[in-house]
Every structure is written in C-alpha cells, then in structure tokens.
Coordinates of C-alpha atoms and ligand atoms in Angstrom, one line a residue:
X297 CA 26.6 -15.9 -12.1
X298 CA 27.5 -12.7 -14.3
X299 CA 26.6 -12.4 -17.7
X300 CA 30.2 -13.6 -19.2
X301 CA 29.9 -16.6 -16.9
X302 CA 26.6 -17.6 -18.2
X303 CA 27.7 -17.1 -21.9
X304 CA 30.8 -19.3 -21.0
X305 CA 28.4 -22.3 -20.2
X306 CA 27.0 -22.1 -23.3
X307 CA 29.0 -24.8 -25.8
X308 CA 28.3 -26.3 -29.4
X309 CA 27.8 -30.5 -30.0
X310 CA 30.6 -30.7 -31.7
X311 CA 32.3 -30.1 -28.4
X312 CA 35.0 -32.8 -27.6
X313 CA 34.7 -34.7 -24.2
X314 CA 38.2 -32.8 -24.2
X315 CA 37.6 -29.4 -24.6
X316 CA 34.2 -29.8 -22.0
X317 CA 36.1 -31.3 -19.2
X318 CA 38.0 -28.4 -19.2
X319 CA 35.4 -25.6 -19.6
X320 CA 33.6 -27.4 -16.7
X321 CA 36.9 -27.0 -14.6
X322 CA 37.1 -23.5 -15.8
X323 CA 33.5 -22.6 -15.4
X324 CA 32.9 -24.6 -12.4
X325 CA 29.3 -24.4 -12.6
X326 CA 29.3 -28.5 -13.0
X327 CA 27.6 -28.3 -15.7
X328 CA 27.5 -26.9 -19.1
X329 CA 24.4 -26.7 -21.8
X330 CA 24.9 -27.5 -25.3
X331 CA 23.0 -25.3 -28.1
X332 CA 22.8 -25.4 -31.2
X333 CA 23.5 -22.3 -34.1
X334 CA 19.9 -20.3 -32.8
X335 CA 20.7 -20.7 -28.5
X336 CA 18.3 -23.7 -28.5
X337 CA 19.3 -26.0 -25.6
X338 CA 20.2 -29.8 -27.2
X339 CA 20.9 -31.1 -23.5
X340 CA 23.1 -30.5 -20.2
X341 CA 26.5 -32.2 -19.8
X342 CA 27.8 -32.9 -15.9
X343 CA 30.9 -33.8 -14.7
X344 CA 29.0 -37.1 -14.4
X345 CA 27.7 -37.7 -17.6
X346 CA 32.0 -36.9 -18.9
X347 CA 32.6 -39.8 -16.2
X348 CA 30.1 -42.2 -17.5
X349 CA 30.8 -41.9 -21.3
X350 CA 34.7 -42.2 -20.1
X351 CA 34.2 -45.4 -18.8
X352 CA 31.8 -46.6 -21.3
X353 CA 35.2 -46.1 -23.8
X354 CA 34.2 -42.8 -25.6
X355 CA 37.2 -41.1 -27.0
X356 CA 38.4 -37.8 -25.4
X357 CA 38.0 -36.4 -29.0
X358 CA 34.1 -37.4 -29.4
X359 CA 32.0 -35.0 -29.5
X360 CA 29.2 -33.9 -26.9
X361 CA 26.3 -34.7 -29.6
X362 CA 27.5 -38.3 -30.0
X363 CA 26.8 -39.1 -26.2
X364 CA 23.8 -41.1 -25.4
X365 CA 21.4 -39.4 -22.9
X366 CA 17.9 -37.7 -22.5
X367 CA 16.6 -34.4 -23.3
X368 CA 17.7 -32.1 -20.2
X369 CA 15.0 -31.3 -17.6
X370 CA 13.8 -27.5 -17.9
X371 CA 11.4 -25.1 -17.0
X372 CA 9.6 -22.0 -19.2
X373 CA 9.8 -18.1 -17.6
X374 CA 7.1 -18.8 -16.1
X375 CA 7.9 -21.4 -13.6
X376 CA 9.1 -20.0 -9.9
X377 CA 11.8 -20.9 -7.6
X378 CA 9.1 -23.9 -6.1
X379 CA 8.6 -25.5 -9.3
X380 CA 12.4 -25.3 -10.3
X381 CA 12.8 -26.9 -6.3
X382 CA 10.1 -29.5 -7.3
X383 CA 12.0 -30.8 -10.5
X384 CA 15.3 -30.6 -8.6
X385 CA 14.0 -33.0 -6.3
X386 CA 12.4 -35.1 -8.1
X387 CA 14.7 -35.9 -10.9
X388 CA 17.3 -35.7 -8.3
X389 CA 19.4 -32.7 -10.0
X390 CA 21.2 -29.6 -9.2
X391 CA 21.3 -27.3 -12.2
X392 CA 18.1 -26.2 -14.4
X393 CA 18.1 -24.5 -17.6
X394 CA 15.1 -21.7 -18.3
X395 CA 14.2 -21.9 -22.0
X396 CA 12.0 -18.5 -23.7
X397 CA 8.7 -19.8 -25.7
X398 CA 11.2 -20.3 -28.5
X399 CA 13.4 -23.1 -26.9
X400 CA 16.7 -20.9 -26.9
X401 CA 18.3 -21.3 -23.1
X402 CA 17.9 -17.6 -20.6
X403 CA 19.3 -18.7 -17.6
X404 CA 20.1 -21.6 -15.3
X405 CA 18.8 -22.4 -11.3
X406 CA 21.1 -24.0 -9.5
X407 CA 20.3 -25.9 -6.8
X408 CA 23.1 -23.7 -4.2
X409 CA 21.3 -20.7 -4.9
X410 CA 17.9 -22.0 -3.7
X411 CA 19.3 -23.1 -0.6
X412 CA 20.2 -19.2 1.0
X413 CA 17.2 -16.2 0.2
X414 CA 18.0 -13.2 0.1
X415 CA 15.3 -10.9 1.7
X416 CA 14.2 -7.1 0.9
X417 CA 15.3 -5.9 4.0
X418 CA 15.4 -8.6 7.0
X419 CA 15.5 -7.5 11.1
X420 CA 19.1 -6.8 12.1
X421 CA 20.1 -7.0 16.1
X422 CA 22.7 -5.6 17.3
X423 CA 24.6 -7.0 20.8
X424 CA 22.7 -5.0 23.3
X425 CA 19.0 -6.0 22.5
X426 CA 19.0 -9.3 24.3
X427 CA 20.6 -8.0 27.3
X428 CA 17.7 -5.1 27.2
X429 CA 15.0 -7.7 27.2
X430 CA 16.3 -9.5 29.8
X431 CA 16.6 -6.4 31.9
X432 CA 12.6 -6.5 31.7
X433 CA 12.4 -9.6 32.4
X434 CA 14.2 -9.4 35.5
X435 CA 12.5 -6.5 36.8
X436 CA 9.3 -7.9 35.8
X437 CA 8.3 -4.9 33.6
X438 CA 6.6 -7.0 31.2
X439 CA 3.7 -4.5 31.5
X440 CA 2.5 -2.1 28.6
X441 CA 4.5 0.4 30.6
X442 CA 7.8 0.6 32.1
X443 CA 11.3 2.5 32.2
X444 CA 12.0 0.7 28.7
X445 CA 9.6 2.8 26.8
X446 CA 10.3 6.1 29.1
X447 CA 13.7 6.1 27.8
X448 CA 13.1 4.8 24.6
X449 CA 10.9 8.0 24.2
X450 CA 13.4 10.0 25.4
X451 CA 16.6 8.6 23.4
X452 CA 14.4 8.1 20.2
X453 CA 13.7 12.0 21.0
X454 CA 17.2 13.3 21.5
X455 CA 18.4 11.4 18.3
X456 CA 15.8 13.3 16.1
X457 CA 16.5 16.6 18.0
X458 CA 12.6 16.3 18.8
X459 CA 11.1 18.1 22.1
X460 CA 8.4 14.9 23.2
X461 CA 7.8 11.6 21.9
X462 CA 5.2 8.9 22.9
X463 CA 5.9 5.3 21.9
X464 CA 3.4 3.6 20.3
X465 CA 2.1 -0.1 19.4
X466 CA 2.7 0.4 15.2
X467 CA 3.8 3.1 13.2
X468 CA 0.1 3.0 12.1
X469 CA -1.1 3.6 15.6
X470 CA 1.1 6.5 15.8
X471 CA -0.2 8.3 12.6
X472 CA -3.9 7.6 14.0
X473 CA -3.1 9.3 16.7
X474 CA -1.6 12.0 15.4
X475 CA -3.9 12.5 12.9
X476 CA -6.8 12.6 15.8
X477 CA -4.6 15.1 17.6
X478 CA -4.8 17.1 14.7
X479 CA -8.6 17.4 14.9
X480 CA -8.9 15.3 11.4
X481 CA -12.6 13.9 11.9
X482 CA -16.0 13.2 9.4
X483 CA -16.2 14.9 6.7
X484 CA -12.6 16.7 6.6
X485 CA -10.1 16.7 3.9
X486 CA -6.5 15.5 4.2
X487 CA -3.6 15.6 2.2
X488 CA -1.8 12.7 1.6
X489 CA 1.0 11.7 -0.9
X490 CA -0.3 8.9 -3.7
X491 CA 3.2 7.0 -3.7
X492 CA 3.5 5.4 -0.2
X493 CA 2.2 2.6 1.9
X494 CA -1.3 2.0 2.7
X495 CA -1.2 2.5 5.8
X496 CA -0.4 6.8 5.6
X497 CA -4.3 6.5 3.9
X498 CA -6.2 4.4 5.8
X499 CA -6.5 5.9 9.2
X500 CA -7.4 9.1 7.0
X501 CA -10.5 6.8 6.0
X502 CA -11.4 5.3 9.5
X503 CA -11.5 8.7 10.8
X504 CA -14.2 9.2 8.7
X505 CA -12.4 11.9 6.8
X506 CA -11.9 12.0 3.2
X507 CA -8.0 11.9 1.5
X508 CA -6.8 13.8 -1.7
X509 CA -3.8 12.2 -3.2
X510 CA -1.1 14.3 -4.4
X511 CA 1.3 12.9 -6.6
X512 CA 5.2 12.4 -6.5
X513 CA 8.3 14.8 -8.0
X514 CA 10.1 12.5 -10.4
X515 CA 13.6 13.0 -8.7
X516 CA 13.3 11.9 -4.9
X517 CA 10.3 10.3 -5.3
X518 CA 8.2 12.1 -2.2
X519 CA 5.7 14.8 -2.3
X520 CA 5.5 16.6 -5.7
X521 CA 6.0 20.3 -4.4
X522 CA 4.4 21.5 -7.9
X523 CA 1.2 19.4 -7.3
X524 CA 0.8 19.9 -3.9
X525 CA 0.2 24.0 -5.1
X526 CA -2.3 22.7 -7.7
X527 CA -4.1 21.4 -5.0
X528 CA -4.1 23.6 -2.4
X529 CA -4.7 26.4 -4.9
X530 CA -8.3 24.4 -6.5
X531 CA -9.4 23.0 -2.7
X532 CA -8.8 26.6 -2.0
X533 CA -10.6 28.1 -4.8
X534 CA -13.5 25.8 -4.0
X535 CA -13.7 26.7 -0.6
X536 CA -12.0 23.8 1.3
X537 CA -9.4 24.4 3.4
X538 CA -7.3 20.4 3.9
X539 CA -7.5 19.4 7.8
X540 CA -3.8 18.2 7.8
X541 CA -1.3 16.8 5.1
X542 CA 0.3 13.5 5.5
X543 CA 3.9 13.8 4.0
X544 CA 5.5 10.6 3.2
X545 CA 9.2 10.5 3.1
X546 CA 9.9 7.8 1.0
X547 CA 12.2 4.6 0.8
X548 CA 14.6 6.3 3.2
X549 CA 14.8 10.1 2.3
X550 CA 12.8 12.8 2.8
X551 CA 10.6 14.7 1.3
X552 CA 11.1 18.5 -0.1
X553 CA 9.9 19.6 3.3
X554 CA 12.1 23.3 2.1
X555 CA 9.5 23.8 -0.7
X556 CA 6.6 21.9 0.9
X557 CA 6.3 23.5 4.4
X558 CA 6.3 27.3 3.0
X559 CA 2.8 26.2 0.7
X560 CA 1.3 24.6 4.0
X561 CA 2.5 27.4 6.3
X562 CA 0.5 29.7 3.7
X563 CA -2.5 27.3 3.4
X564 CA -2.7 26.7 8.1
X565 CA -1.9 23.1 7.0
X566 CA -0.7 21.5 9.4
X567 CA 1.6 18.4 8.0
X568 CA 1.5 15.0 9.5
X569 CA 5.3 14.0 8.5
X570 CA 5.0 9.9 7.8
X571 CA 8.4 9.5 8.7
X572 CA 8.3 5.3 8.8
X573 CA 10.3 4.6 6.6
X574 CA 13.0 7.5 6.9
X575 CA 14.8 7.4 10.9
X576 CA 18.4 8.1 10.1
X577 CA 18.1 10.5 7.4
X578 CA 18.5 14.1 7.4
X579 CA 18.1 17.3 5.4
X580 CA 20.0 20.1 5.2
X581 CA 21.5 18.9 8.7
X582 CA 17.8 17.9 10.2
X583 CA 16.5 14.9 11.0
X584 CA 14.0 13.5 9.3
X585 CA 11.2 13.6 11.5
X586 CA 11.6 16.7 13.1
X587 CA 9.6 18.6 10.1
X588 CA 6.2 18.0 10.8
X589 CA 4.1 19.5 13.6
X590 CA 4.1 16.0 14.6
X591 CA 5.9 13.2 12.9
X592 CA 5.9 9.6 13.0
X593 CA 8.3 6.7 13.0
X594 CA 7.7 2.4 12.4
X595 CA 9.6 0.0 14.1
X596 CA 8.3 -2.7 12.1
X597 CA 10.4 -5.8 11.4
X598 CA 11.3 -5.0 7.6
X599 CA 11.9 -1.2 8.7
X600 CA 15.7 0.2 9.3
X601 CA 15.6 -0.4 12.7
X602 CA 12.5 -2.9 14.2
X603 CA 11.0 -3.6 17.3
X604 CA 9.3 -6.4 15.5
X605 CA 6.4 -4.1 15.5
X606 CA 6.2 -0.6 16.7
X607 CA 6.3 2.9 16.1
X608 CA 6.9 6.5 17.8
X609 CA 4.8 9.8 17.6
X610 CA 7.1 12.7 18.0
X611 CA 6.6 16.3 17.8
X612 CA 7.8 19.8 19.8
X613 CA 4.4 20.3 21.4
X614 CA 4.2 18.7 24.6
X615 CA 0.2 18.9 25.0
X616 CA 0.3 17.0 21.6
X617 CA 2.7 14.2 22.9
X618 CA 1.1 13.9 26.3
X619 CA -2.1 13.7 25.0
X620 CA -1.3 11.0 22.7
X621 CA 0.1 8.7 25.2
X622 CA -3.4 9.5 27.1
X623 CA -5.4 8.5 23.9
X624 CA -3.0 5.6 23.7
X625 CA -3.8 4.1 27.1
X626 CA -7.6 3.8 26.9
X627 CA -8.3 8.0 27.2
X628 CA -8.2 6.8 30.7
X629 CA -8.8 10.7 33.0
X630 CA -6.8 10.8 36.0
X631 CA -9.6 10.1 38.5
X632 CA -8.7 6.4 41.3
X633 CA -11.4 4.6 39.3
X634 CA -12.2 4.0 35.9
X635 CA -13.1 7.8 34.2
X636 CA -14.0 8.0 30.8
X637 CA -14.3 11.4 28.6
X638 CA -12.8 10.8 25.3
X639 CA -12.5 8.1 22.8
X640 CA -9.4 6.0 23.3
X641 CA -7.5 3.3 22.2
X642 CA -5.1 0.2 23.2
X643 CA -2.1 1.8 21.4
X644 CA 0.8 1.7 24.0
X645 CA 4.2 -0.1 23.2
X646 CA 5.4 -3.1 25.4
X647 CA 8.2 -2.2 27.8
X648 CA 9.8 -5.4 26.5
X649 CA 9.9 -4.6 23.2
X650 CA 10.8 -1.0 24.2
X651 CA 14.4 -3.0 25.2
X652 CA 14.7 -3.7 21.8
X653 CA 13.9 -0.8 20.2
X654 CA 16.6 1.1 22.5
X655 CA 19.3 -1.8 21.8
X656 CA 18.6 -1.4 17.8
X657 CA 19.1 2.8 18.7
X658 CA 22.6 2.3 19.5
X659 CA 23.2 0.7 16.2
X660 CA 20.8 3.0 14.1
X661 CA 23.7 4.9 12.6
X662 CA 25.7 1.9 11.8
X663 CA 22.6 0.2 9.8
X664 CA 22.2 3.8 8.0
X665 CA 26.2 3.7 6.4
X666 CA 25.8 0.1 5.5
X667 CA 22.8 0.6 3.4
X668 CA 24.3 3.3 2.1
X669 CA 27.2 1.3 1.1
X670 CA 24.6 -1.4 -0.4
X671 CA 22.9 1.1 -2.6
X672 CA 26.6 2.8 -3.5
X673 CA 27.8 -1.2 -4.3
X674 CA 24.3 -1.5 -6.9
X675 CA 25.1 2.0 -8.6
X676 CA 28.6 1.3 -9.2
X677 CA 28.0 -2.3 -10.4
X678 CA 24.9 -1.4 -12.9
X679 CA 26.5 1.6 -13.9
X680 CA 26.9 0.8 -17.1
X681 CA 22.8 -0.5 -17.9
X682 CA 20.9 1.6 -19.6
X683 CA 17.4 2.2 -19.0
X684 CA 17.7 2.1 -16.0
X685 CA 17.5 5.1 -13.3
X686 CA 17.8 5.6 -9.6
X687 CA 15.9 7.4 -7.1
X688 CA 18.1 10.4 -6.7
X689 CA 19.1 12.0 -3.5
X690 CA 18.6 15.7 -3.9
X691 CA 20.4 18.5 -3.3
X692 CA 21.1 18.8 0.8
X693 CA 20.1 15.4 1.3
X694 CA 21.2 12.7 3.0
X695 CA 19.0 9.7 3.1
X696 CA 19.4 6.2 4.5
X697 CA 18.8 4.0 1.7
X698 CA 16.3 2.5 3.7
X699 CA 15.7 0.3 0.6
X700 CA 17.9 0.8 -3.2
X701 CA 15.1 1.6 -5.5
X702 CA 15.3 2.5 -9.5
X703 CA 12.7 2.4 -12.2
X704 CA 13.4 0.8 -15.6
X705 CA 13.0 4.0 -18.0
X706 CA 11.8 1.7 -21.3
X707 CA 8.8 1.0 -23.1
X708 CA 6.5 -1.4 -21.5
X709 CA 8.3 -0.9 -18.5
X710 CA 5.7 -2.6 -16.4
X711 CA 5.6 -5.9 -18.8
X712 CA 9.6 -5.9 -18.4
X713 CA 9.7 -5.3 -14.3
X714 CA 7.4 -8.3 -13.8
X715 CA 9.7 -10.6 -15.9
X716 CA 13.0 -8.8 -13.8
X717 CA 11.1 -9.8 -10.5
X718 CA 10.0 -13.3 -11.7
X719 CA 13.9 -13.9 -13.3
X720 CA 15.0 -12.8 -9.2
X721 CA 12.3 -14.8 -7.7
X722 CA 13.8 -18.1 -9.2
X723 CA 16.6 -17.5 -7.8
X724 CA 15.5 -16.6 -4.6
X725 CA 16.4 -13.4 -4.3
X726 CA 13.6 -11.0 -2.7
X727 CA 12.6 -7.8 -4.9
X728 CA 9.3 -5.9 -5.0
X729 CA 7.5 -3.1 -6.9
X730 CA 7.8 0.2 -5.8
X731 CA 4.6 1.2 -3.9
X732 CA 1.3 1.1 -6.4
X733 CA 0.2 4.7 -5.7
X734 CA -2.9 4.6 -3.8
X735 CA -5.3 6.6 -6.3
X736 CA -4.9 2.8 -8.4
X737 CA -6.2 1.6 -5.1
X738 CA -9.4 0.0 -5.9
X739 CA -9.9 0.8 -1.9
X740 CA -9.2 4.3 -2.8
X741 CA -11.0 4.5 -6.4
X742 CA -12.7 7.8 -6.7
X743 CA -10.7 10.2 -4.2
X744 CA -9.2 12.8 -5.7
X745 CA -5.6 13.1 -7.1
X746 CA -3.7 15.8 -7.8
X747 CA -0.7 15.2 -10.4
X748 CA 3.0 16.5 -11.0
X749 CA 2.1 18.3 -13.9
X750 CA -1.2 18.0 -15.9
X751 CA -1.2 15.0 -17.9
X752 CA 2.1 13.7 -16.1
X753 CA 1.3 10.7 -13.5
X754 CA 4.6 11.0 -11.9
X755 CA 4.0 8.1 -9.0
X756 CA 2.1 5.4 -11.8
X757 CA 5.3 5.6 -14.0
X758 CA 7.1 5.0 -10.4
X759 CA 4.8 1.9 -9.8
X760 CA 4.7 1.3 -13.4
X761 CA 9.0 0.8 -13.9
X762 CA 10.1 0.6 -10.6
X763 CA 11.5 -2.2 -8.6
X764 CA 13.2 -2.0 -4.9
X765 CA 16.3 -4.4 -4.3
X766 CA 17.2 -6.3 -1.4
X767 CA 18.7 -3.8 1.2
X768 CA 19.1 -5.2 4.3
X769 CA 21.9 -4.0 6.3
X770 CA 22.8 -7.4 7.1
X771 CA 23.3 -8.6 3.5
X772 CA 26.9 -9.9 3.1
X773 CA 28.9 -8.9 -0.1
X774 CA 28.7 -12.1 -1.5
X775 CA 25.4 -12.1 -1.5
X776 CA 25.6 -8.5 -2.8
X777 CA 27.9 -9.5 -5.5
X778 CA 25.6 -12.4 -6.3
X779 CA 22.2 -10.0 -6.7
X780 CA 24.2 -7.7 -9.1
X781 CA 25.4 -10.3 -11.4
X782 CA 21.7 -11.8 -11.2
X783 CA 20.7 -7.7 -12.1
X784 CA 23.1 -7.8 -14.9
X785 CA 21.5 -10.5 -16.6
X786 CA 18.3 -10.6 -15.4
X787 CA 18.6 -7.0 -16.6
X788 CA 20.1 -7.3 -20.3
X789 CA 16.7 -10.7 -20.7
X790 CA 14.0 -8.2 -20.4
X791 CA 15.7 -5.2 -22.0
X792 CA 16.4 -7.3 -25.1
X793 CA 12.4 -7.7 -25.0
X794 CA 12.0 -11.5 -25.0
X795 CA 9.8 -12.8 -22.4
Ligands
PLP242 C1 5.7 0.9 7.5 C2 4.9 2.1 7.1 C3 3.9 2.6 7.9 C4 3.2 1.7 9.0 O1 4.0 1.4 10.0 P1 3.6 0.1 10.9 O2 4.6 0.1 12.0 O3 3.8 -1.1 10.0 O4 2.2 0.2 11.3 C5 3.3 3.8 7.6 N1 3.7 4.5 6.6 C6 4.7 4.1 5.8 C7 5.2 5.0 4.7 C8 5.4 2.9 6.0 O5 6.3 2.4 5.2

C-alpha cells in the first residue's frame, strides 16, 4: 500500500455510512480507520460493520461515530508479523492497525500480505538442474567425485576467464584452502576487509594466524584503498610484513582491485580475492574473481547462483589448484594404500550437487540482468526520499546487484534502520543490516583495524544506517511494487522520527 493509499483510509467520525461505502469501494482495502483531529485511531469500519448498521435501519447519512461497536483490535511498533498473525486469528480479522506510543494510527497489517514472504534473496533453478541431477543419478555418480564436478570446474573456469579451478564443499572451505595454500599459519598476519561476512575472518583465526581489519571506501563499499596504505605502511614500519590479504568484494561488486593490487604488488602481498558474493560481475571488462592470486566463489543457497551449499577455489596457478583439490580429498599421496604427509581435509563438492551448480551456470547471466533490473526498479521508485543513499557502482564497474543495499544518511541512523526493518518485518517482507564489520565482533574484539581516514569509521556508519532489500532474482514485480510502496512509508515513519 503506498503512502497516498494509506492516507486515503484515513477518515473523520463524522463520516456518513454514505460517503464510507464509497471510499471503501474506492480504496478497496475493506476497511477504513476512523481518527480523530490528532491521527488517533477511534475504531475500524468493514464492509461488514456498513452491512450490519444497514440492516439494523441506520440512515445512509449517519455518521461513522454514531455506530455501535468496540474499540478496534491493534498492536504497538513493537509487535512482529507473529503477534499481528496471533490477533488475526484469534479475533478472527483481516486488517490491523499499528498505533505509535501516542495512539495516532502508522500503518495497517493485512491479513493478504502475511500470507506470501518475501525473502532477501531465495534459491532460483533454472530448467536444466533437475535433468543434471538425474544424470548422476543414473550413472550412479553419487560419489564426492564424478564428471559433474570435472566440468563444473572447468565451465565455472572458462566463465571467469580463470586458468584452474577446484570445486569445493562451501565457499568457506574454499577460502581455508586457499588461505593454507598461501602458507598463512601461527602466528602470521592477514589482511582482511572489516565490512564482510564472518566467514572471510574465521578461517584467518583457526589457522592460528592473526587478522587486521581494514576498513571500507564509503562509495562501493569494499576495501578502503586509502586504509589499506595506512596499514601496510605502520605493519611495515613495525617490521611485519601481512602473510596474505583477504579482499572482500561486496554485496555483488568488486572491490578497487586497480588501486588495491598495485599497494600489495609493492608490499609481496599476495590477496586472497573473497569473491562469494560477487560471480557475474566484472571490472573494467574482468571477471570478478579473476583478481586474486587465488579467488574464491559460494554457492550457497542465498548466494546468486546456489548449489544449496558449495563453493569454488579458482586461480591461474595450476600447482595451487591441484593442490587444493589434494588438500580437499584427505591430503591423500598417490601411493595404492592409504599415504599420509600433509594435513588434510573432507572439503570436496558432491558430484550431485555439481549437476546443479552447472544447470544454475547456464542461467548465471540471466539472474545477474534481473537483479540489476530489481536494484534499477528500487532507485527509480525511492528516488525522490531523502536521506537515503545507495551503494554506488564506481567508475568501470559492473556489478550484479547480488543484493540492493543503501544506508539511511540521518541522525540516529541506527535507532531509525531498526524501526525500518521491524515496520518490513510485519509485513513479511525480508530485510537485513548490512554486514556488522567484524572489528565490533565481540569474536574479533582486540585485533587490529585500520580506518578510511583517521577518525572516520567508514564500515560502522555502513552497519550503523545500512539496510539490504529483498533481491532475489525470482521476485515478481508485484511483489517489487509491493516492497517499494512498503519503503515509501515505512521510509517517511522513521524519518519523521516517531518510533
Ligand atoms: C557467503 C560468504 C562466504 C562463505 O561462503 P559459504 O559457501 O557460505 O561457506 C564467504 N565470504 C563472503 C563474503 C560470503 O558472503
């Protein structure tokens, strides 16, 4: 319901039974909420309480204030979609009113918006994955092993113009790996960007090494090139030269890899490129992915393109790539029995969900435009808000839109993103914060952290303001429509600062 509609619902007690009938007509919400002078609600009308009085012999000209009934049923902003659900079912009704601390009436759950979510960014098949399953099955490849992941390797490869690739188990498995490969053990120091998932850090930390978080650049969101030269210049000065840099290319777009690679290359870094959340996208002409002197990719189920879990290590050296899928399969040495050298792990992806991942390749490019439509459908419809600010695609970029992500630029911005999330929760509509940098990690309290500029926490303000909307690629445009008008409202409540 868009702001207008809303308003339009709104009608005074000395309404006639007239004039309501038609505004419910008009309004077709079936039901409309009287208020007095200050917004405060008085009670609901339905097309069944017009009925009753009707028949009980109330004139068309009475008013709505006259009528007999109840107070209406409503919730605070505090209440979430299951209590709104709870009241719905047990006062058997379909429509209820939200009321601030102050009584006055902010919005309205109806019951036919509780009965379809809308999710953050839900698995999407395409018409070839079943069919690639069922090849396994067939053939009895239901191993850890089989011609599913050979070519998956190989197509997943070719796409991102990448020599070798080794399909892994998770995109988490895949960044252990690689950061193993790249000698990270006790003791060493590795670069890893603040604002991402937790998962770029941890393996960092169960390799017994320790990570120093750099901080974001305020435009795209990724790396900040201007802290990553603090910190390379002070580790330097004192002496500490960083193992490898994980560089996190965020919410579908990559990172500054032009201005990052040249500090590494200077440093002997060697970067890590956490590519999990970024297939699809390119810069200047490059895929994503193919930055790093090894890069990795998720296939995890809320990721553009899912497996329902796995991931891909990908790089030009093929020592590197072999020896991952070695590392991957227990370290096992090529002996007729059972030889053991090196520490190893069960990190191989299932040819059967290999089949999926090469269906859901076919359609890669297809799930990249759409979200790109959905992000260009969200700018274009909240255009006109102010406060409010995108993460923008740079210069040479083009990013997937893996999820549509903007940060509320106003005081208090964290006090007002909670209320926008708990306004879309009620209605069922999946949104989250953007991710809380890990140097706020209690996990992670005490590493070190290297900011944009001094003074200037680039990725808190991120986490602080910023919210990412529902971005699946299978979202319809009603339901597209139906967030935005939720955004515009749910955007002007916690601007105008009540609660
Ligand atoms: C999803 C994700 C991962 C982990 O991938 P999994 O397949 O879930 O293990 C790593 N890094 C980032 C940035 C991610 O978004």
């Amino acid at each position: 319901m868009s702001p207008q509609r809303f308003e339009s619902l709104l009608v005074a007690p000395d309404t006639s039974l007239l004039q309501a009938m038609s505004r419910l007509d008009a309004t077709a919400q079936g039901v409309l909420l009287v208020v007095d002078a200050s917004r405060r609600l008085l009670r609901t009308i339905t097309d069944g309480d017009l009925r009753r009085a009707t028949l009980a012999g109330a004139s068309p000209r009475a008013a709505l204030g006259s009528l007999p009934g109840g107070p209406a049923q409503t919730v605070g902003l505090g209440a979430s979609m299951h209590d709104v659900l709870q009241l719905m079912d047990a006062r058997r009704i379909d429509h209820v009113p939200v009321l601030d601390d102050d009584g006055r009436v902010v919005d309205l759950v109806t019951r036919r918006e509780l009965s379809r979510r809308t999710y953050l960014s839900a698995p999407h098949l395409g018409d070839d994955e079943a069919s690639l399953v069922r090849e396994a099955f067939e053939s009895n490849w239901i191993a850890p092993l089989g011609p599913h992941v050979d070519a998956f390797e190989r197509e997943l490869a070719d796409y991102v113009g990448v020599g070798h690739a080794a399909a892994t188990s998770s995109g988490t498995a895949a960044l252990h790996l690689g950061l193993r490969l790249l000698g990270v053990g006790p003791g060493d120091a590795v670069l890893c960007s603040s604002l991402t998932f937790v998962a770029s850090a941890n393996p960092i930390r169960q390799l017994g090494a320790v990570p120093v978080f750099v901080d974001s650049e305020p435009e795209g969101w990724s790396m900040s090139p201007e802290a990553l030269r603090t910190a390379l210049s002070q580790l330097g000065a004192e002496g500490l030269r960083p193992k490898a840099a994980v560089v996190v290319n965020l919410y579908g777009q990559s990172a500054r890899m032009d201005e990052l690679i040249p500090l590494l290359d200077e440093a002997g870094v060697p970067m890590l490129e956490d590519a999990a959340e970024s297939l699809g996208a390119t810069l200047g002409g490059r895929a994503s992915g193919s930055f790093g002197r090894l890069a990795l990719f998720s296939f995890n189920g809320n990721k553009i393109i899912t497996t329902s879990g796995g991931g891909m290590l990908v790089g030009e050296d093929p020592g590197l790539i072999a020896h991952a899928r070695k590392l991957s399969t227990q370290a096992r040495e090529p002996a007729r029995h059972y030889e053991h050298v090196e520490d190893g792990y069960n990190y191989r992806l299932s040819n059967v969900l290999a089949g999926i991942g090469r269906g859901q390749l076919r359609v890669l490019d297809q799930r990249v435009r759409r979200r790109r439509e959905i992000f260009a459908f969200y700018a274009r419809e909240l255009a006109a808000v102010q406060g409010l600010r995108w993460m923008v695609e740079p210069q040479g970029h083009v990013g997937t839109r893996w999820l549509s992500a903007f940060t509320l630029d106003l005081p208090e911005a964290s006090r007002r993103r909670d209320a926008l999330l708990d306004f879309l929760e009620r209605h069922n509509v999946e949104a989250r914060p953007v991710w809380k940098p890990m140097h706020l990690q209690p996990l992670y309290a005490g590493s070190r952290y290297f900011p944009h500029a001094p003074g200037e926490d680039v990725s808190r303000a991120l986490f602080e303001g910023g919210v990412c909307l529902p971005s699946g690629s299978n979202m319809d445009d009603t339901q597209l429509a139906h967030v935005c008008e939720l955004l515009l409202r749910g955007l002007q409540l916690v601007a105008g600062g009540s609660r």
